[in-house]
Tab-separated table of C-alpha atoms and ligand atoms in Angstrom:
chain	number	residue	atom	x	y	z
A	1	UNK	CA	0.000	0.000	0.000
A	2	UNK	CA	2.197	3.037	-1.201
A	3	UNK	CA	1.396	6.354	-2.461
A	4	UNK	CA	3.050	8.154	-5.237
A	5	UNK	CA	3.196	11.712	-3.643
A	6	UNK	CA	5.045	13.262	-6.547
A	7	UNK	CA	4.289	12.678	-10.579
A	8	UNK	CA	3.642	14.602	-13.561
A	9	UNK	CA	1.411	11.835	-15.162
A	10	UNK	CA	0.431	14.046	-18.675
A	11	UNK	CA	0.325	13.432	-22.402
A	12	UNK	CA	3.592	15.836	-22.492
A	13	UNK	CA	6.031	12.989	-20.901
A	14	UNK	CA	4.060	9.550	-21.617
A	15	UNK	CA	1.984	8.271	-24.499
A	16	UNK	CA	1.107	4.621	-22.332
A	17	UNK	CA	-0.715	5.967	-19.352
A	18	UNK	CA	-2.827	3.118	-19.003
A	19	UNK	CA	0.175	0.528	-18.805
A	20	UNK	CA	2.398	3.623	-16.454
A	21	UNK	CA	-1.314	2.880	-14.104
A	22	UNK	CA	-1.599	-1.216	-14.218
A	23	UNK	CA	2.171	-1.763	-13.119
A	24	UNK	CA	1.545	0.794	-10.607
A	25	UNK	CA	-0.788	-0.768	-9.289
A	26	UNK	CA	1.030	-4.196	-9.655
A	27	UNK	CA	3.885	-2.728	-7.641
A	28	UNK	CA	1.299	-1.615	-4.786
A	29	UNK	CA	1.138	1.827	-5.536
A	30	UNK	CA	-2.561	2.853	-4.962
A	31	UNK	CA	-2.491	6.037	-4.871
A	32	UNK	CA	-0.914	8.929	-7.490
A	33	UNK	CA	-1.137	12.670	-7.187
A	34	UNK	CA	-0.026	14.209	-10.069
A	35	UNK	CA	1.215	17.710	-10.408
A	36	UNK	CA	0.984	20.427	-12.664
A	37	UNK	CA	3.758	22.848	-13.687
A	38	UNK	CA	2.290	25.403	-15.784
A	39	UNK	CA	-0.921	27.082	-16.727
A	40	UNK	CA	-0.164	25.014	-20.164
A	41	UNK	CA	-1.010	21.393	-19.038
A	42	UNK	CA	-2.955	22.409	-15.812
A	43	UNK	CA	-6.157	21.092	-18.434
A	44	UNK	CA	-4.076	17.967	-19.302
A	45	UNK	CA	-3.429	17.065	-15.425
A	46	UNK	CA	-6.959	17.467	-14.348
A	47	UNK	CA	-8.278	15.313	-17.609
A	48	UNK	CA	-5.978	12.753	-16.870
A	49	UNK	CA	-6.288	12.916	-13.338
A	50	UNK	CA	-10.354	12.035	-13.603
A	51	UNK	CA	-9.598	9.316	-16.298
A	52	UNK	CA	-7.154	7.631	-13.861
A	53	UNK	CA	-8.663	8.560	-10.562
A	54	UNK	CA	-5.486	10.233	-9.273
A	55	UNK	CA	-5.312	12.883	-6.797
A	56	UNK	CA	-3.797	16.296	-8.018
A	57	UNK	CA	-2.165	19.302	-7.414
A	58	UNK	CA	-2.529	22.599	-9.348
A	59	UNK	CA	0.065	25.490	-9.655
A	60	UNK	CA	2.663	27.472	-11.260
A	61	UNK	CA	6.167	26.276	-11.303
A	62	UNK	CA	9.174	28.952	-10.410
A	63	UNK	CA	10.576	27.823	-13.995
A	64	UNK	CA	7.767	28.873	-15.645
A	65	UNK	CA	7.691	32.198	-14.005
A	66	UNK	CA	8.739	34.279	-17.023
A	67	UNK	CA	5.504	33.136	-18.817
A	68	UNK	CA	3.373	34.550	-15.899
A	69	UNK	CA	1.249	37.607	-15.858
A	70	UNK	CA	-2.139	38.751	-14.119
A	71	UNK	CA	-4.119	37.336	-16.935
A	72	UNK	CA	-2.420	33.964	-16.201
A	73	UNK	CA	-2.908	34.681	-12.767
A	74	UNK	CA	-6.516	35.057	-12.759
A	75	UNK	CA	-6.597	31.955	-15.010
A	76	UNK	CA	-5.094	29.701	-12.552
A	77	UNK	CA	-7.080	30.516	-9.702
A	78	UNK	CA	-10.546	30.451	-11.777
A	79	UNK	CA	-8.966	26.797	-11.988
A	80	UNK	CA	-9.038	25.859	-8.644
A	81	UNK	CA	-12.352	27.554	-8.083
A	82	UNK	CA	-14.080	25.557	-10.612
A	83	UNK	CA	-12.363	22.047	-9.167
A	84	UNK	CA	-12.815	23.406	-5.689
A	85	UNK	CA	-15.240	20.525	-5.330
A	86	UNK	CA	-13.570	17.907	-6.435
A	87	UNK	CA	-12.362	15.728	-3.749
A	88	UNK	CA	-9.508	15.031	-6.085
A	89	UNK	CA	-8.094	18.149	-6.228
A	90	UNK	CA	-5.872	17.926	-3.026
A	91	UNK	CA	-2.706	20.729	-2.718
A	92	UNK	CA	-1.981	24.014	-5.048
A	93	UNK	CA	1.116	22.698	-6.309
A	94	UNK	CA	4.234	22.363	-7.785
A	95	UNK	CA	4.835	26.268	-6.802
A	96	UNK	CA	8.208	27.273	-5.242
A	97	UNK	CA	11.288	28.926	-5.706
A	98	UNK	CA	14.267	27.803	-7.617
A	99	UNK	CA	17.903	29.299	-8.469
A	100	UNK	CA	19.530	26.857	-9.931
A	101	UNK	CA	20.252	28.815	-13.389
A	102	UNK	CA	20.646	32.099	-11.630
A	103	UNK	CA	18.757	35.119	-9.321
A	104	UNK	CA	17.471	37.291	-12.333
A	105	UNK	CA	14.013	36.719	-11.962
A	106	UNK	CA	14.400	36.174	-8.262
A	107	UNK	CA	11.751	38.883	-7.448
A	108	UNK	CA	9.093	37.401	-9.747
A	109	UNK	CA	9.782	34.167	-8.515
A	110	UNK	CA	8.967	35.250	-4.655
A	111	UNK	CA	6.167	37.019	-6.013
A	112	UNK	CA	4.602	34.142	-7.937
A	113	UNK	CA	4.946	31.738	-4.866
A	114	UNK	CA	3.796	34.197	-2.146
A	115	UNK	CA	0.322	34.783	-4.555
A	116	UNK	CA	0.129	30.842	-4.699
A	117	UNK	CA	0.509	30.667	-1.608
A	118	UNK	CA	-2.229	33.186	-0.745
A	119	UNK	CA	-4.554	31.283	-3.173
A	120	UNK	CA	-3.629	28.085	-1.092
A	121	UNK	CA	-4.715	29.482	2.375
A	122	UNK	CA	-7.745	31.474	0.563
A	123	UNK	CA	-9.379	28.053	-0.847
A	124	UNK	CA	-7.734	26.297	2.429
A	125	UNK	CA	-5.234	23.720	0.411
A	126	UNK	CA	-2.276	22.055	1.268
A	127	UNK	CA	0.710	22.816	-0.911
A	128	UNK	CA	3.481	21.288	-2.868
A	129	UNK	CA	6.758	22.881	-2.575
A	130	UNK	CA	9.571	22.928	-5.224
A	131	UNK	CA	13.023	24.541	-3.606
A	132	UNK	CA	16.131	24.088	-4.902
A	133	UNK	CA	19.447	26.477	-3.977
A	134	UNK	CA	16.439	28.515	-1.855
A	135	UNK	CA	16.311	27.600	1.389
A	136	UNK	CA	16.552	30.841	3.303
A	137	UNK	CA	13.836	32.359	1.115
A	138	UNK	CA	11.245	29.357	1.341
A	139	UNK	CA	11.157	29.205	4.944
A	140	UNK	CA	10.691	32.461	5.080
A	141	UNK	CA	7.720	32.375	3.084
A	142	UNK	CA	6.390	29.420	4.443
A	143	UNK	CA	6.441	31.023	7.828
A	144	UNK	CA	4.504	34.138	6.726
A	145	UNK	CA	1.531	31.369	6.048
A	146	UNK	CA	-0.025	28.671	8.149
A	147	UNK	CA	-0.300	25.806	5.592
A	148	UNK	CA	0.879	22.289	5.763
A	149	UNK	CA	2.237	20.720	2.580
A	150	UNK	CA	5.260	18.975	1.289
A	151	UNK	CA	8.494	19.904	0.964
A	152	UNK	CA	9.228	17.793	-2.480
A	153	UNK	CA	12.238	15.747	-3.533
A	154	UNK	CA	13.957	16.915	-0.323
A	155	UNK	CA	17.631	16.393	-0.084
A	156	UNK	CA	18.937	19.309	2.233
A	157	UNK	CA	20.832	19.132	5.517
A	158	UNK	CA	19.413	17.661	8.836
A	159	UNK	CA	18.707	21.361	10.181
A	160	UNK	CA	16.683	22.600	7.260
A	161	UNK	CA	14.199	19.152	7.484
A	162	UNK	CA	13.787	20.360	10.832
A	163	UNK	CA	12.697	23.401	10.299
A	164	UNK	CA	10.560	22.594	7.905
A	165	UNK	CA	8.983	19.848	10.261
A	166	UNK	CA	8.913	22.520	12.960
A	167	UNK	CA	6.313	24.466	10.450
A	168	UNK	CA	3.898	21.921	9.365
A	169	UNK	CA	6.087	20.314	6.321
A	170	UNK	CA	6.413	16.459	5.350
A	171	UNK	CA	9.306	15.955	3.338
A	172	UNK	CA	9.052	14.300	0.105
A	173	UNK	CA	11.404	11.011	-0.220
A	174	UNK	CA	12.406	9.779	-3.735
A	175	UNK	CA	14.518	8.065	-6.234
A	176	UNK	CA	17.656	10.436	-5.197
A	177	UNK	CA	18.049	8.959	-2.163
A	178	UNK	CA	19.234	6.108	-3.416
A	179	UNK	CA	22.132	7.786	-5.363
A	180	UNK	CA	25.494	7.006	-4.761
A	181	UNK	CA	25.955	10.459	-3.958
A	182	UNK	CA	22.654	11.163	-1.891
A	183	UNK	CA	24.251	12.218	2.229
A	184	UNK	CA	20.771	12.175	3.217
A	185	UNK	CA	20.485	8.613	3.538
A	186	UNK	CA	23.002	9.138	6.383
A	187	UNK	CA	20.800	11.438	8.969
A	188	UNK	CA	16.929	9.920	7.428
A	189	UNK	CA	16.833	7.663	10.289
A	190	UNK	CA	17.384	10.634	12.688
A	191	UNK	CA	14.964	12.564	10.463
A	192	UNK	CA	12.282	10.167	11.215
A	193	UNK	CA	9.503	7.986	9.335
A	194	UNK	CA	6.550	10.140	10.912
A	195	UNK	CA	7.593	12.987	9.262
A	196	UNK	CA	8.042	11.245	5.320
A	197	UNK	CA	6.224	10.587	2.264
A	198	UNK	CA	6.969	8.908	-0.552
A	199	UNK	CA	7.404	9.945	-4.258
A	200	UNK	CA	8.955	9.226	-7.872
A	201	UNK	CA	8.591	13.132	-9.701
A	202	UNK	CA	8.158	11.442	-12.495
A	203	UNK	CA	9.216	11.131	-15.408
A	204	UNK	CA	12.454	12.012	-13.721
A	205	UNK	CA	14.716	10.879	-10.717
A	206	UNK	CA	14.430	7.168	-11.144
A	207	UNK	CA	15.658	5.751	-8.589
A	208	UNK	CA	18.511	3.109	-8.549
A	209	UNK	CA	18.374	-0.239	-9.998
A	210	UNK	CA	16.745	1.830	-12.617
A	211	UNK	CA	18.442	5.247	-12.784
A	212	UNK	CA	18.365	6.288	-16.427
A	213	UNK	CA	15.337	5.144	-17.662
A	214	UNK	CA	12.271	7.059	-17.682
A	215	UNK	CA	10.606	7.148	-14.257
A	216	UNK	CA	7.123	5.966	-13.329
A	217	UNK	CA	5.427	5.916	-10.550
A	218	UNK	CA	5.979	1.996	-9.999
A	219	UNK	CA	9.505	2.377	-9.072
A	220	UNK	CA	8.376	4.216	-6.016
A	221	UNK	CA	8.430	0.806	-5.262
A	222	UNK	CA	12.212	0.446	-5.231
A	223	UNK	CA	12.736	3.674	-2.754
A	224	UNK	CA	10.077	2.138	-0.201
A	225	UNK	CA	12.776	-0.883	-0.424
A	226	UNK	CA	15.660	1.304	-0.015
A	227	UNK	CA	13.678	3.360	2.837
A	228	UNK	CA	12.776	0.435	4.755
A	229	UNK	CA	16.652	-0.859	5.004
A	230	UNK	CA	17.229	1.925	6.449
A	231	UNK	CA	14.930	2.104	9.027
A	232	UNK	CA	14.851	-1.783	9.800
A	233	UNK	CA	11.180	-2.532	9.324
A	234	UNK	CA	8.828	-4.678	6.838
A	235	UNK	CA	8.258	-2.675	3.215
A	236	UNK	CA	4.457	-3.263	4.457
A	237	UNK	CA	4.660	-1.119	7.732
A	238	UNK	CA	6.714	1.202	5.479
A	239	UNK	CA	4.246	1.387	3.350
A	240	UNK	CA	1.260	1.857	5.765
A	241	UNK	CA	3.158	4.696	7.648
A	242	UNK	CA	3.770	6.729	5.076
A	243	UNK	CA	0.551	6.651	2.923
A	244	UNK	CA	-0.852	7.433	6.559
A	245	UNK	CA	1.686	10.429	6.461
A	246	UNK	CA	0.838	11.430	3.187
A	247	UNK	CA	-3.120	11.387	3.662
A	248	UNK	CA	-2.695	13.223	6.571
A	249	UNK	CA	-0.990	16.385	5.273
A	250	UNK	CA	-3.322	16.168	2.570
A	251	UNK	CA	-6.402	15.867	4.516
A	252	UNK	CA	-7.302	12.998	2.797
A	253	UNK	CA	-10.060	10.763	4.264
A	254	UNK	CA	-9.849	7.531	2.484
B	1	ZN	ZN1	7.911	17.801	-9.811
């Protein structure tokens, strides 16, 4: 029983979403929530989302900031007011701050995420946070709002996860961690399994056996494997505590 916190399940990346769905749930994954990136496949995500029954997020990534104005702005929200109902529709999401290829557009950036985040308290969702080289500036954001959300595809320092913890976060746990290179695997256990939830961000990040192929969410599969090494229990309890995690910051009742 394992949740895939973390895909972008749309026509853009996959042209077999019915097969990416039966070994999914083959591997045990029963739940996806997929994420949008863009006002561009926002319609995609929430087509595919009702064909498949997955749970979704909708939102504005930071690298799609440049393509953002009020227009777009008032687009995305009349979004989210028209799937308001829709038990589906779970977090605002992927929205965040990232700057990795530079600081230029830094401002707009901060902007975008603080109005997303405003829309996320206003229509009282959870969110979906994207940081990379932005640490500082999330949390301080974050702070200024009382949401609860995930921190995805986390892979910072033991201080920053506990931060983040400290303000209503779950961290988001995928394929990296099972990179050579990945030093979180080291301080995880001290991290804690409580405050975890799985994910694949597909089509990217596979995790090992399997880095380098396309990612689905089935190979969340293979960090719940990794994860559960770690911390010394059976893949099922792994499995249970997590998708309990993951329900939970969602407010999912199922
Ligand atoms: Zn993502």
């Amino acid at each position: 029983m394992l949740v895939d916190s973390h895909a972008h399940i749309y026509d853009e990346y996959y042209k077999n979403i019915d097969d990416i769905v039966e070994s999914a749930k083959e591997n045990g994954i029963v739940k996806i929530i997929n994420c949008a990136t863009s006002i561009n496949n926002i319609e995609n995500v929430i087509k595919i989302s009702h064909e498949h029954n997955f749970y979704y997020a909708l939102g504005i990534h930071p690298e799609d900031v440049t393509n953002v104005n009020e227009k777009i702005k008032e687009k995305l929200e009349n979004y989210i007011v028209k799937n308001l109902n829709d038990k589906n529709f779970i977090a605002i999401g992927e929205i965040g701050l990232d700057y990795y290829y530079g600081k230029e557009n830094k401002e707009d950036q901060i902007k975008l995420l603080e109005f997303q985040m405003a829309l996320a308290k206003k229509y009282n969702k959870s969110v979906i946070i994207h940081s990379r080289e932005a640490t500082l500036d999330t949390i301080n954001i974050l702070k200024k709002y009382n949401i609860k959300g995930v921190i995805h595809c986390y892979s910072g320092s033991y201080e920053t996860a506990m931060e983040y913890i400290k303000i209503g976060y779950k961290l988001g746990i995928g394929g990296l961690i099972t990179f050579k290179n990945c030093n979180l695997k080291n301080y995880i256990n001290k991290i804690g399994l409580k405050n975890i939830v799985l994910e694949t961000d597909s089509p990217y990040m596979t995790p090992e056996p399997f880095r380098g192929k396309q990612n689905e969410p089935k190979y969340v599969l293979e960090t719940a494997k990794f994860l559960s090494k770690i911390f010394n229990i059976s893949l099922e309890e792994l499995g249970k505590i997590t998708t309990k995690n993951c329900y939970k910051i969602f407010d999912i009742k199922d």
